[in-house]
Every structure is written in structure tokens, then in C-alpha cells.
mmCIF file of C-alpha atoms in Angstrom:
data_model
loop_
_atom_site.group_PDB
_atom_site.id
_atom_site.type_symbol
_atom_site.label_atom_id
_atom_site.label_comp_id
_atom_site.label_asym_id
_atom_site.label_seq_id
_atom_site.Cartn_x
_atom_site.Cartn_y
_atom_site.Cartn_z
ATOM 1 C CA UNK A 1 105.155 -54.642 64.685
ATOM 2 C CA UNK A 2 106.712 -52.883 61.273
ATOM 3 C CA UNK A 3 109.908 -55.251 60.142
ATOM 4 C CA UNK A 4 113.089 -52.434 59.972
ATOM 5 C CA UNK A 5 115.377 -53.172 57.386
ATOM 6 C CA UNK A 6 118.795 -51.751 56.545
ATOM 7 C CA UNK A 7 119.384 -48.549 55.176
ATOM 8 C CA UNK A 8 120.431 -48.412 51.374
ATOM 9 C CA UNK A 9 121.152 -45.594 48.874
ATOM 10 C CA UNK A 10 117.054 -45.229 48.286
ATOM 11 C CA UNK A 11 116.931 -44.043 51.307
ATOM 12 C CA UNK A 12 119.473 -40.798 51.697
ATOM 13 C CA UNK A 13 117.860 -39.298 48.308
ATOM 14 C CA UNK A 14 116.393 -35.712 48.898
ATOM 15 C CA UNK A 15 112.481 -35.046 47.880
ATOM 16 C CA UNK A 16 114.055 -32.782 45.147
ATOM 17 C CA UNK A 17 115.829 -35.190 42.824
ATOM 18 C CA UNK A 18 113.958 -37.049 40.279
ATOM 19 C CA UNK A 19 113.006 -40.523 40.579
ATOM 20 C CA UNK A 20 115.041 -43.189 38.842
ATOM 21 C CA UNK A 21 113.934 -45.998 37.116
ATOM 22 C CA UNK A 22 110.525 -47.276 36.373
ATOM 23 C CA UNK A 23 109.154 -44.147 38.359
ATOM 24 C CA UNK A 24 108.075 -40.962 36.774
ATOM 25 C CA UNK A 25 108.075 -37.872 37.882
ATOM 26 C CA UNK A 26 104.601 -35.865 38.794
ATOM 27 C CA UNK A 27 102.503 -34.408 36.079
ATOM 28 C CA UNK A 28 102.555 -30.711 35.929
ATOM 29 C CA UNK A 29 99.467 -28.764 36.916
ATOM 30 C CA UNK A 30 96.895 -27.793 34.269
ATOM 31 C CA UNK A 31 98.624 -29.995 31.241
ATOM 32 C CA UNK A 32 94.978 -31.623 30.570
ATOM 33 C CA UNK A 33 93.884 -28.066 29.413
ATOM 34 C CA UNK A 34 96.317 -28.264 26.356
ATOM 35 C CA UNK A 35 94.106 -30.984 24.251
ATOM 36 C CA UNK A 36 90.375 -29.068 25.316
ATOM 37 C CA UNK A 37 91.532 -25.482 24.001
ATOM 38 C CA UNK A 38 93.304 -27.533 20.694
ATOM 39 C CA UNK A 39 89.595 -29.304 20.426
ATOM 40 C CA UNK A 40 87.902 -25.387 21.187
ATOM 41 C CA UNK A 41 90.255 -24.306 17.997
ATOM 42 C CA UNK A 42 89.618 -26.385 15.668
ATOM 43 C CA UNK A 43 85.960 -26.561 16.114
ATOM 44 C CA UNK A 44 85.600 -23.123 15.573
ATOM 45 C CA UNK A 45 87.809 -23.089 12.985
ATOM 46 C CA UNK A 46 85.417 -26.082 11.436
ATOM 47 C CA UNK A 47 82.006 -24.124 12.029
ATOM 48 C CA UNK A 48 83.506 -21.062 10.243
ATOM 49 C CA UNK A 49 84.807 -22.712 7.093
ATOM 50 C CA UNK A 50 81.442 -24.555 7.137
ATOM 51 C CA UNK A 51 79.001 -21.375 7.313
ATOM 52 C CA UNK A 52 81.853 -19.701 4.604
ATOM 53 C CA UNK A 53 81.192 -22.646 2.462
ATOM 54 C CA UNK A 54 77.104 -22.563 3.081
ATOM 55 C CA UNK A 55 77.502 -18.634 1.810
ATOM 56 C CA UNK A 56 79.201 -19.465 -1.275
ATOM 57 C CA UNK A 57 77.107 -22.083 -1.890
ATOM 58 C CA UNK A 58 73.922 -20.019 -1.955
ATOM 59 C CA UNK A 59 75.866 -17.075 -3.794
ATOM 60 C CA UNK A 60 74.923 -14.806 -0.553
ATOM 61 C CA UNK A 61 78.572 -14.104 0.279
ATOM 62 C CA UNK A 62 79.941 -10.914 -1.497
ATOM 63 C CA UNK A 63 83.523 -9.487 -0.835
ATOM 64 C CA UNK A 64 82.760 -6.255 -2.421
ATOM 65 C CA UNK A 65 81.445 -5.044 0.822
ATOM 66 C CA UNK A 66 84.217 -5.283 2.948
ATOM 67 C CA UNK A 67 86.470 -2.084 3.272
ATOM 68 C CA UNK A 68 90.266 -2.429 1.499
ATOM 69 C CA UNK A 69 89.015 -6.044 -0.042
ATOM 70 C CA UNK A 70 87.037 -4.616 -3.167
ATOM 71 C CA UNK A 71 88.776 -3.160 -6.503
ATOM 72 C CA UNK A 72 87.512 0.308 -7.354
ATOM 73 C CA UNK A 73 87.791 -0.785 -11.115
ATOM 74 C CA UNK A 74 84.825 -3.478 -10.433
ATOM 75 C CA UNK A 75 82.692 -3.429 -13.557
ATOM 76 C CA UNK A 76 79.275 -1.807 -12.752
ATOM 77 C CA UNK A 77 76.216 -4.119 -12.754
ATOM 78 C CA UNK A 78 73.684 -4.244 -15.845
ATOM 79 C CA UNK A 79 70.315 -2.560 -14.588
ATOM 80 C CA UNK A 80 67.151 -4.212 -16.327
ATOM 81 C CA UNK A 81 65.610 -2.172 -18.987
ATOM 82 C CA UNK A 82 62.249 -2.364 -20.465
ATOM 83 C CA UNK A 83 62.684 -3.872 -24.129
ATOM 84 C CA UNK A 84 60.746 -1.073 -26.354
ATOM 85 C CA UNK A 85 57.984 -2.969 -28.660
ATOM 86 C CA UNK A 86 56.821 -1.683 -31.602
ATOM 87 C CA UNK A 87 53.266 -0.386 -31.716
ATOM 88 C CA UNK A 88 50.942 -2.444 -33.307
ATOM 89 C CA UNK A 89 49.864 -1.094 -37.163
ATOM 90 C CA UNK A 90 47.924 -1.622 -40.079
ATOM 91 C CA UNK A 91 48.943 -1.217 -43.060
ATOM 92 C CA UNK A 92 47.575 -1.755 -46.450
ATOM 93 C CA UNK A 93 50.462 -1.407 -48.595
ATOM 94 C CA UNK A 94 51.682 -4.539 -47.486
ATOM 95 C CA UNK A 95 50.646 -7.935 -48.704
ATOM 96 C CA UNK A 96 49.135 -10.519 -46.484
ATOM 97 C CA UNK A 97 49.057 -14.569 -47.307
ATOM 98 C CA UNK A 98 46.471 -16.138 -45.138
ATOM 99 C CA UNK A 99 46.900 -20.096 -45.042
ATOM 100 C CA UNK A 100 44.885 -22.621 -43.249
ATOM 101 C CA UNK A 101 47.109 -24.812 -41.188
ATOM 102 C CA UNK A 102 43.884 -26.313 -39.201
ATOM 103 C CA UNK A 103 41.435 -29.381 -39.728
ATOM 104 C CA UNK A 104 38.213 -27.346 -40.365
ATOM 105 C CA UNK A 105 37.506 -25.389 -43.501
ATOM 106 C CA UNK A 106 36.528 -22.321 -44.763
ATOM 107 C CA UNK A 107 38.789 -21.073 -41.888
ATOM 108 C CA UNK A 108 41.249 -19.230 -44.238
ATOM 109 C CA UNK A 109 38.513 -17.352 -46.156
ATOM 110 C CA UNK A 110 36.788 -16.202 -42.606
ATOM 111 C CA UNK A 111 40.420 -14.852 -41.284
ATOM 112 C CA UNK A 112 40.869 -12.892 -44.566
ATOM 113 C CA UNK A 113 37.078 -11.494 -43.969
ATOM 114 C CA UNK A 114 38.324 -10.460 -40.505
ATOM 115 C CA UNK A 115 41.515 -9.121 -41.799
ATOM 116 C CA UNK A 116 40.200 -7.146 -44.547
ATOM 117 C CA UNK A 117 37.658 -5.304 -42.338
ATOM 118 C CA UNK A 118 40.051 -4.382 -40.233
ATOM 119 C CA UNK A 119 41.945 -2.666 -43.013
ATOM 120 C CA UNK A 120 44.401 -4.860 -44.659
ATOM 121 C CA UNK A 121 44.723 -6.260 -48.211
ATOM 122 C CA UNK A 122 44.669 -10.022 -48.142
ATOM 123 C CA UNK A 123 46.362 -10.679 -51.592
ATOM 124 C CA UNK A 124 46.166 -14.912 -51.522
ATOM 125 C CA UNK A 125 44.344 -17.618 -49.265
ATOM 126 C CA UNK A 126 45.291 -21.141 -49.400
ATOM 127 C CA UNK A 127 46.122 -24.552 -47.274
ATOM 128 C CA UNK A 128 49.245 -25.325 -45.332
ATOM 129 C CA UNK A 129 51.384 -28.074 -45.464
ATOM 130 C CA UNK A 130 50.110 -29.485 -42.974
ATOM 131 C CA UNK A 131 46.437 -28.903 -41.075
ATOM 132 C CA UNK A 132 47.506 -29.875 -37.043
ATOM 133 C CA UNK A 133 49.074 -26.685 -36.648
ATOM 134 C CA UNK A 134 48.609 -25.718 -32.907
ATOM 135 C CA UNK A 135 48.460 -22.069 -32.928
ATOM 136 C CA UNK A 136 48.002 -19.113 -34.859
ATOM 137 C CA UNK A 137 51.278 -17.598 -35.945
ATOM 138 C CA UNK A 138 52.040 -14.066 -38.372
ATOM 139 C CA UNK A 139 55.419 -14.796 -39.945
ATOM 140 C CA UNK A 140 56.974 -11.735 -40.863
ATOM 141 C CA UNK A 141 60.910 -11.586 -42.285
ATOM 142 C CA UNK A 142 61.327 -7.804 -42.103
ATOM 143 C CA UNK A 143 62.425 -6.462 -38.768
ATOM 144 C CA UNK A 144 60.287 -3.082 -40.446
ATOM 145 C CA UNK A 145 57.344 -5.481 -40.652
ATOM 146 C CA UNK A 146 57.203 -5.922 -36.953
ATOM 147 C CA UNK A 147 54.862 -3.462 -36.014
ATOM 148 C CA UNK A 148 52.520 -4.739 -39.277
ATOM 149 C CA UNK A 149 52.200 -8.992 -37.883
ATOM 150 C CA UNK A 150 51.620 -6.958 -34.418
ATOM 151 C CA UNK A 151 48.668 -5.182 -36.040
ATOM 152 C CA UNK A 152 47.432 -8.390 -37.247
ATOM 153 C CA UNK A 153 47.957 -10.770 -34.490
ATOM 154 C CA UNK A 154 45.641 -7.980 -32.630
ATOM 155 C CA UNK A 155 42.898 -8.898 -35.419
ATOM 156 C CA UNK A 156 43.415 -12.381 -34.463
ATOM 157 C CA UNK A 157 43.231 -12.727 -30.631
ATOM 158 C CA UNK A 158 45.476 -15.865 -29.533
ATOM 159 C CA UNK A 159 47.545 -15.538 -32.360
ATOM 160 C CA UNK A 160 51.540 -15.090 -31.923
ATOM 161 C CA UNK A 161 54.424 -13.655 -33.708
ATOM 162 C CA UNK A 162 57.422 -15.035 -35.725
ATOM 163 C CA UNK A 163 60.213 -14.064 -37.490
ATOM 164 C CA UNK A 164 61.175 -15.845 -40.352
ATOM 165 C CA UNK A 165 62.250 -16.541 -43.424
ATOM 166 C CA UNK A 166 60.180 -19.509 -44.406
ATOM 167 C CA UNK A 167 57.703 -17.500 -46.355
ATOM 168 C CA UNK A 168 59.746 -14.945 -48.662
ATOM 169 C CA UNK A 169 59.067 -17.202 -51.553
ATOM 170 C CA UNK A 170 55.315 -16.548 -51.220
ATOM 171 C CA UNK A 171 55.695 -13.354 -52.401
ATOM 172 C CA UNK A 172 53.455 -11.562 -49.357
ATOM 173 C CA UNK A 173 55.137 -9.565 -47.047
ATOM 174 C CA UNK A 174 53.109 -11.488 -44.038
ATOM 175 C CA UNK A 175 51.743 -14.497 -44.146
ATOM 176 C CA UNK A 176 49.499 -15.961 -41.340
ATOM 177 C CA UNK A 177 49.256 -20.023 -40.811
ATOM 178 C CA UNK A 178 45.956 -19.928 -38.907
ATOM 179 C CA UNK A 179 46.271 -23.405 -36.221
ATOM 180 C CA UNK A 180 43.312 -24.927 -34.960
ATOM 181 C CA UNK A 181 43.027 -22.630 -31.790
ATOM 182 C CA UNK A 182 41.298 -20.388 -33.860
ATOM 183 C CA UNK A 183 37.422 -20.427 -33.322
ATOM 184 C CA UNK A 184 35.184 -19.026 -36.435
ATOM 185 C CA UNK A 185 33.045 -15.738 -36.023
ATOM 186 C CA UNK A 186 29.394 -16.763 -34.980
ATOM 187 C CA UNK A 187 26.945 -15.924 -37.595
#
């Protein structure tokens, strides 16, 4: 059988009162909630900043599309244009150098042949400085020349180009280095 003991001031307290002491009182319904929907929050705050960020990266995010956010003094974007390019010529009142900047000879002379029955006036035929030149280039140093070293470099398949200034001391108007990718005429 249960031992009774005497009755002390623990036991008149009403169920109402808070406990005293080491004893705590009851947790309140639904407090675990609190910590998942802070967890919720900032993990979708986390994904968003993240994707944001991914946008940026890849220059896919534009603001300009969203109503109220974009300025209506935005500068208007540059539309490509086709770059007009002179038609090529001939003309024989210009003078034409011919130079051969390759390893095998008689290459100069065979150029000017070409040149010359295509209709321009080769006025002096030499060597390079140097004979490993790569490619066939028309130097020209007058932008009004342009359409001229086109006309040429179509006499001279493979052949390229250049503006400069290297060449006004020659005295030609053009000059073409011929490089070793050009192949001599059969015959």
C-alpha cells in the first residue's frame, strides 16, 4: 500500500499557476513551425539570388523589359551594316612595282606578263628584301587606289590587300611582293 505523507504548500497550488523552480512550464502548440518556415525563406530567397546571379552571368538578364524599370532615354542599339567595298578596277594610268619576295625565279617577270595582259602598266620588276614571303600582298597607300590593288589582286588569285606606306619611296603607285604561294602559269 501507497505511503501518505503530510500535506505541504505543493500541494494546495491550483493547475493554473506556473510551476516554480526547476520546472518549466508547457511548450506552446505549433512553436516547432517557427524554424521550418525561417529555413522555407531563406532557401527561396537563396535559389532566387542564385538563378539572378546565373542570368547575369550569361548576360541573358535584361531590365529593359520590365514595365516602369526602363529609361525612355535608353540609347538605341547599333544595327549591323554591310561595309561597302570598292569595285575592283584596272587602271593603266597608275604605276605598278612587281617584286619577288619568293625562293623561285623568274616569278616577278611572269606576274608582270600576267599583269600587263590584263591591262596594267608594270613600270619596274625586281627582288624583295627578303624571298620567304608567305603570301601575295598589293600594297597600296592611297585610300583612291583601293579599287586599283583590288583589280590586281583579282589578276593574282590568292593574293591579299594592304595598306601602307612602306612603298611610297618606290615611286609606283602599287607595288605587289609576290610570296611563295604563288604557282607559275603552265606553259
Amino acid at each position: 500500500m501507497a505511503r501518505k505523507f503530510a500535506k505541504d504548500r505543493f500541494d494546495t497550488h491550483m493547475q493554473a499557476l506556473d510551476r516554480v523552480g526547476a520546472h518549466r512550464a508547457p511548450r506552446r502548440q505549433g512553436r516547432g513551425w517557427i524554424g521550418f518556415w525561417w529555413a522555407l525563406g531563406a532557401t527561396v530567397l537563396l535559389i532566387a539570388v542564385g538563378v539572378v546571379g546565373i542570368f547575369a552571368i550569361n548576360n541573358r538578364l535584361n531590365f529593359s523589359d520590365i514595365p516602369g524599370l526602363s529609361s525612355p532615354s535608353s540609347t538605341p542599339v547599333p544595327t549591323e551594316t554591310a561595309i561597302p567595298t570598292v569595285e575592283p578596277t584596272v587602271d593603266p594610268t597608275l604605276t605598278v612595282n612587281v617584286l619577288n619576295g619568293s625562293a623561285t625565279n623568274g616569278v616577278a617577270a611572269s606576274v608582270t606578263d600576267t599583269l600587263t595582259a590584263a591591262g596594267w602598266v608594270v613600270t619596274a620588276t625586281g627582288n624583295a628584301s627578303t624571298d620567304t614571303e608567305p603570301t601575295t600582298v598589293v600594297y597600296y597607300a592611297d585610300a583612291s587606289h583601293e579599287g586599283a590593288a583590288r583589280g590586281i589582286a583579282a589578276s593574282l588569285p590568292g593574293s591579299k590587300i594592304v595598306v601602307s606606306t612602306g612603298f611610297v619611296d618606290s615611286g609606283a603607285d602599287l607595288t605587289v611582293v609576290v610570296g611563295n604561294d604563288y604557282v607559275l602559269p603552265a606553259g
